[in-house]
Amino acid sequence: MEWPLIYNPLWVLFVFAVWVVLVLNAKPLRVISCPSQNINVNRKWIFILFFLVVCVLGLHRWDTYHMPLYWMNDNFTSHFEPFHVWLVENVAHDSILLYRLLVFGTTSVLYLYSAKYLDDFTNNFCFATCLFVVDSMFCEMRGTIGVMAMMFGFILLLNRKKFLGIHTIIAALLLYGSFFMHKSMPFGLALAAIALFKFDRKFIIIGSWIAFPFLIPVVDALLNNVLNGMFDLSFGDEMGLSRSVDDYGNQDRMESNINGLIAYLITNIPLYLSFLYLSIRIGFGQIKMDRTHSYLFRLYYIMTYVGALFSFIETSSWIAIRISVMAIYPLPFLMSRVWSQEENHNKWVTWIVRLAIFACVFNFVYRIYLWSK
């Protein structure tokens, strides 16, 4: 079985062209000069169509081998969670395209419907999605369906609308089901539960920044205890969670060469600048959010914070990557709301947008260059 799109520079170029269309469709100059919430129906449908194309067919990330190569070697059952094995064998029937349509198509629909449900499907939301989601692991990691199911479940619980009873049942099913959709979801659900507590206060956030360097050795010690078998992770045995912690935890996934370091900095500087920006605007109380968006901010904050903690520990970079990726999903919802309340030509917005666009273009060009060799 062959999959010609793996590490194909022409396919990366195609996805890059689709990304450019998405960016232009979102009218970026309006966001930079004067945050605008307006988006007409035609541009909304163009965004939906091209976003689905990128997510379902976007084999342009580094780990595109995750599904196709496991498929080709017929050993996906040893790596995938039981949920995904069942999906492959009983629904997708060994079709990679159908599997991606089911997983990443469903994830995209949940993401876009969440925006519609929260009245966030705006010009700002579309542009923020182009900057932070399209070229992220959103279309790469099969666990994205679990993250979006979890996030939408909490949105249904917290955003009081009609049909409260039905929404509560749906939310419970989504949260329960998300646990089985990826090995990392127990960590994600634990952090999402902690985010229910209202810690978005100025003194708490400043205190967390001060405590950050002191928490690194604590996290390191906890991780070593997990690797040494002192903590029981038997609740994840069916999904191979204990094995994954041990296997991934003993591998050094950090980029050690100068090119990898430069790529890492270019990619993450706009993300951490966004973290600081939202912490000041929302966490310090400069811009008020409703209950649901306040929760999304706490979810975003704690996942970014914990992901950053793990990133300082070499043997836990696999955890850092997955938790940090989870933090990206609430980001466009928050940016959309905050940008709409900023003054014209805000310097924060301008620099975040410029750096994020540069990071996206750099990553596309860098992959085209490497995969052309």
mmCIF file of N, CA and C in Angstrom, residues 58-118:
data_model
loop_
_atom_site.group_PDB
_atom_site.id
_atom_site.type_symbol
_atom_site.label_atom_id
_atom_site.label_comp_id
_atom_site.label_asym_id
_atom_site.label_seq_id
_atom_site.Cartn_x
_atom_site.Cartn_y
_atom_site.Cartn_z
ATOM 1 N N GLY A 58 -4.493 17.680 5.225
ATOM 2 C CA GLY A 58 -3.293 18.437 5.555
ATOM 3 C C GLY A 58 -2.132 17.611 6.051
ATOM 4 N N LEU A 59 -1.642 16.704 5.239
ATOM 5 C CA LEU A 59 -0.460 15.916 5.613
ATOM 6 C C LEU A 59 0.800 16.733 5.340
ATOM 7 N N HIS A 60 0.949 17.810 6.091
ATOM 8 C CA HIS A 60 2.066 18.720 5.840
ATOM 9 C C HIS A 60 2.903 18.948 7.084
ATOM 10 N N ARG A 61 2.601 18.199 8.148
ATOM 11 C CA ARG A 61 3.339 18.372 9.396
ATOM 12 C C ARG A 61 4.451 17.338 9.484
ATOM 13 N N TRP A 62 5.305 17.494 10.512
ATOM 14 C CA TRP A 62 6.458 16.607 10.649
ATOM 15 C C TRP A 62 6.055 15.151 10.862
ATOM 16 N N ASP A 63 5.036 14.903 11.638
ATOM 17 C CA ASP A 63 4.680 13.527 11.988
ATOM 18 C C ASP A 63 3.612 12.941 11.087
ATOM 19 N N THR A 64 3.707 13.222 9.801
ATOM 20 C CA THR A 64 2.715 12.659 8.898
ATOM 21 C C THR A 64 2.818 11.145 8.804
ATOM 22 N N TYR A 65 3.923 10.567 9.285
ATOM 23 C CA TYR A 65 4.073 9.120 9.248
ATOM 24 C C TYR A 65 3.178 8.429 10.265
ATOM 25 N N HIS A 66 2.631 9.164 11.219
ATOM 26 C CA HIS A 66 1.895 8.554 12.315
ATOM 27 C C HIS A 66 0.859 7.544 11.844
ATOM 28 N N MET A 67 0.037 7.942 10.894
ATOM 29 C CA MET A 67 -0.989 7.019 10.429
ATOM 30 C C MET A 67 -0.574 6.223 9.203
ATOM 31 N N PRO A 68 -0.136 6.889 8.114
ATOM 32 C CA PRO A 68 0.156 6.104 6.901
ATOM 33 C C PRO A 68 1.178 4.991 7.082
ATOM 34 N N LEU A 69 2.283 5.263 7.789
ATOM 35 C CA LEU A 69 3.314 4.239 7.907
ATOM 36 C C LEU A 69 2.886 3.095 8.823
ATOM 37 N N TYR A 70 2.154 3.423 9.878
ATOM 38 C CA TYR A 70 1.624 2.343 10.715
ATOM 39 C C TYR A 70 0.656 1.487 9.900
ATOM 40 N N TRP A 71 -0.101 2.154 9.037
ATOM 41 C CA TRP A 71 -1.036 1.447 8.170
ATOM 42 C C TRP A 71 -0.294 0.504 7.226
ATOM 43 N N MET A 72 0.740 1.029 6.596
ATOM 44 C CA MET A 72 1.479 0.247 5.611
ATOM 45 C C MET A 72 2.123 -0.984 6.233
ATOM 46 N N ASN A 73 2.614 -0.821 7.466
ATOM 47 C CA ASN A 73 3.277 -1.930 8.150
ATOM 48 C C ASN A 73 2.296 -2.822 8.898
ATOM 49 N N ASP A 74 1.008 -2.429 8.821
ATOM 50 C CA ASP A 74 -0.059 -3.221 9.432
ATOM 51 C C ASP A 74 0.171 -3.444 10.935
ATOM 52 N N ASN A 75 0.719 -2.419 11.607
ATOM 53 C CA ASN A 75 0.937 -2.569 13.049
ATOM 54 C C ASN A 75 0.277 -1.449 13.834
ATOM 55 N N PHE A 76 -0.781 -0.852 13.239
ATOM 56 C CA PHE A 76 -1.445 0.236 13.947
ATOM 57 C C PHE A 76 -2.137 -0.244 15.219
ATOM 58 N N THR A 77 -2.486 -1.534 15.276
ATOM 59 C CA THR A 77 -3.164 -2.040 16.469
ATOM 60 C C THR A 77 -2.266 -1.990 17.699
ATOM 61 N N SER A 78 -0.951 -1.990 17.492
ATOM 62 C CA SER A 78 -0.031 -1.945 18.629
ATOM 63 C C SER A 78 0.222 -0.521 19.104
ATOM 64 N N HIS A 79 -0.187 0.453 18.311
ATOM 65 C CA HIS A 79 0.091 1.851 18.645
ATOM 66 C C HIS A 79 -1.180 2.653 18.926
ATOM 67 N N PHE A 80 -2.231 2.371 18.169
ATOM 68 C CA PHE A 80 -3.475 3.123 18.318
ATOM 69 C C PHE A 80 -4.242 2.668 19.548
ATOM 70 N N GLU A 81 -5.050 3.573 20.075
ATOM 71 C CA GLU A 81 -5.961 3.249 21.174
ATOM 72 C C GLU A 81 -7.089 2.367 20.643
ATOM 73 N N PRO A 82 -7.738 1.582 21.524
ATOM 74 C CA PRO A 82 -8.828 0.701 21.076
ATOM 75 C C PRO A 82 -9.914 1.438 20.295
ATOM 76 N N PHE A 83 -10.213 2.686 20.663
ATOM 77 C CA PHE A 83 -11.220 3.470 19.938
ATOM 78 C C PHE A 83 -10.826 3.631 18.472
ATOM 79 N N HIS A 84 -9.566 3.968 18.233
ATOM 80 C CA HIS A 84 -9.105 4.199 16.865
ATOM 81 C C HIS A 84 -8.945 2.881 16.098
ATOM 82 N N VAL A 85 -8.548 1.819 16.797
ATOM 83 C CA VAL A 85 -8.458 0.507 16.150
ATOM 84 C C VAL A 85 -9.843 0.076 15.669
ATOM 85 N N TRP A 86 -10.836 0.268 16.534
ATOM 86 C CA TRP A 86 -12.214 -0.081 16.158
ATOM 87 C C TRP A 86 -12.667 0.759 14.970
ATOM 88 N N LEU A 87 -12.331 2.034 14.968
ATOM 89 C CA LEU A 87 -12.719 2.937 13.884
ATOM 90 C C LEU A 87 -12.088 2.500 12.563
ATOM 91 N N VAL A 88 -10.825 2.091 12.616
ATOM 92 C CA VAL A 88 -10.120 1.654 11.407
ATOM 93 C C VAL A 88 -10.716 0.361 10.858
ATOM 94 N N GLU A 89 -10.930 -0.600 11.742
ATOM 95 C CA GLU A 89 -11.315 -1.932 11.295
ATOM 96 C C GLU A 89 -12.800 -2.052 10.938
ATOM 97 N N ASN A 90 -13.653 -1.277 11.618
ATOM 98 C CA ASN A 90 -15.087 -1.475 11.455
ATOM 99 C C ASN A 90 -15.799 -0.362 10.697
ATOM 100 N N VAL A 91 -15.175 0.817 10.610
ATOM 101 C CA VAL A 91 -15.831 1.932 9.931
ATOM 102 C C VAL A 91 -15.028 2.381 8.713
ATOM 103 N N ALA A 92 -13.743 2.677 8.931
ATOM 104 C CA ALA A 92 -12.911 3.147 7.815
ATOM 105 C C ALA A 92 -12.504 2.016 6.885
ATOM 106 N N HIS A 93 -12.506 0.787 7.398
ATOM 107 C CA HIS A 93 -12.150 -0.391 6.593
ATOM 108 C C HIS A 93 -10.803 -0.203 5.872
ATOM 109 N N ASP A 94 -9.799 0.188 6.669
ATOM 110 C CA ASP A 94 -8.417 0.329 6.204
ATOM 111 C C ASP A 94 -8.198 1.478 5.218
ATOM 112 N N SER A 95 -9.168 2.374 5.073
ATOM 113 C CA SER A 95 -9.001 3.526 4.201
ATOM 114 C C SER A 95 -8.455 4.702 5.012
ATOM 115 N N ILE A 96 -7.240 5.145 4.669
ATOM 116 C CA ILE A 96 -6.632 6.262 5.383
ATOM 117 C C ILE A 96 -7.462 7.529 5.202
ATOM 118 N N LEU A 97 -7.915 7.771 3.982
ATOM 119 C CA LEU A 97 -8.682 8.980 3.703
ATOM 120 C C LEU A 97 -9.984 9.003 4.490
ATOM 121 N N LEU A 98 -10.683 7.869 4.521
ATOM 122 C CA LEU A 98 -11.938 7.802 5.268
ATOM 123 C C LEU A 98 -11.677 7.963 6.768
ATOM 124 N N TYR A 99 -10.589 7.364 7.241
ATOM 125 C CA TYR A 99 -10.250 7.504 8.657
ATOM 126 C C TYR A 99 -9.974 8.972 9.004
ATOM 127 N N ARG A 100 -9.193 9.656 8.168
ATOM 128 C CA ARG A 100 -8.900 11.068 8.411
ATOM 129 C C ARG A 100 -10.176 11.914 8.333
ATOM 130 N N LEU A 101 -11.064 11.559 7.426
ATOM 131 C CA LEU A 101 -12.323 12.286 7.318
ATOM 132 C C LEU A 101 -13.146 12.129 8.595
ATOM 133 N N LEU A 102 -13.167 10.918 9.142
ATOM 134 C CA LEU A 102 -13.928 10.661 10.368
ATOM 135 C C LEU A 102 -13.318 11.379 11.571
ATOM 136 N N VAL A 103 -12.000 11.295 11.718
ATOM 137 C CA VAL A 103 -11.337 11.852 12.895
ATOM 138 C C VAL A 103 -11.158 13.365 12.779
ATOM 139 N N PHE A 104 -10.458 13.796 11.740
ATOM 140 C CA PHE A 104 -10.143 15.210 11.617
ATOM 141 C C PHE A 104 -11.318 16.021 11.072
ATOM 142 N N GLY A 105 -12.169 15.374 10.277
ATOM 143 C CA GLY A 105 -13.391 16.047 9.848
ATOM 144 C C GLY A 105 -14.313 16.318 11.023
ATOM 145 N N THR A 106 -14.489 15.307 11.893
ATOM 146 C CA THR A 106 -15.319 15.487 13.091
ATOM 147 C C THR A 106 -14.725 16.534 14.017
ATOM 148 N N THR A 107 -13.402 16.508 14.176
ATOM 149 C CA THR A 107 -12.726 17.503 15.016
ATOM 150 C C THR A 107 -12.968 18.908 14.494
ATOM 151 N N SER A 108 -12.854 19.091 13.195
ATOM 152 C CA SER A 108 -13.055 20.404 12.584
ATOM 153 C C SER A 108 -14.492 20.894 12.774
ATOM 154 N N VAL A 109 -15.447 19.980 12.597
ATOM 155 C CA VAL A 109 -16.857 20.348 12.769
ATOM 156 C C VAL A 109 -17.119 20.762 14.219
ATOM 157 N N LEU A 110 -16.574 20.014 15.170
ATOM 158 C CA LEU A 110 -16.736 20.381 16.589
ATOM 159 C C LEU A 110 -16.117 21.744 16.877
ATOM 160 N N TYR A 111 -14.962 21.998 16.299
ATOM 161 C CA TYR A 111 -14.266 23.267 16.496
ATOM 162 C C TYR A 111 -15.084 24.431 15.948
ATOM 163 N N LEU A 112 -15.566 24.293 14.717
ATOM 164 C CA LEU A 112 -16.327 25.371 14.085
ATOM 165 C C LEU A 112 -17.698 25.535 14.737
ATOM 166 N N TYR A 113 -18.315 24.416 15.122
ATOM 167 C CA TYR A 113 -19.628 24.528 15.775
ATOM 168 C C TYR A 113 -19.493 25.164 17.160
ATOM 169 N N SER A 114 -18.388 24.899 17.840
ATOM 170 C CA SER A 114 -18.145 25.556 19.132
ATOM 171 C C SER A 114 -18.100 27.067 18.954
ATOM 172 N N ALA A 115 -17.449 27.520 17.876
ATOM 173 C CA ALA A 115 -17.388 28.957 17.595
ATOM 174 C C ALA A 115 -18.775 29.522 17.320
ATOM 175 N N LYS A 116 -19.573 28.801 16.551
ATOM 176 C CA LYS A 116 -20.934 29.252 16.262
ATOM 177 C C LYS A 116 -21.770 29.261 17.535
ATOM 178 N N TYR A 117 -21.620 28.226 18.348
ATOM 179 C CA TYR A 117 -22.399 28.098 19.582
ATOM 180 C C TYR A 117 -22.106 29.244 20.550
ATOM 181 N N LEU A 118 -20.855 29.709 20.565
ATOM 182 C CA LEU A 118 -20.450 30.790 21.466
ATOM 183 C C LEU A 118 -20.531 32.174 20.801
#
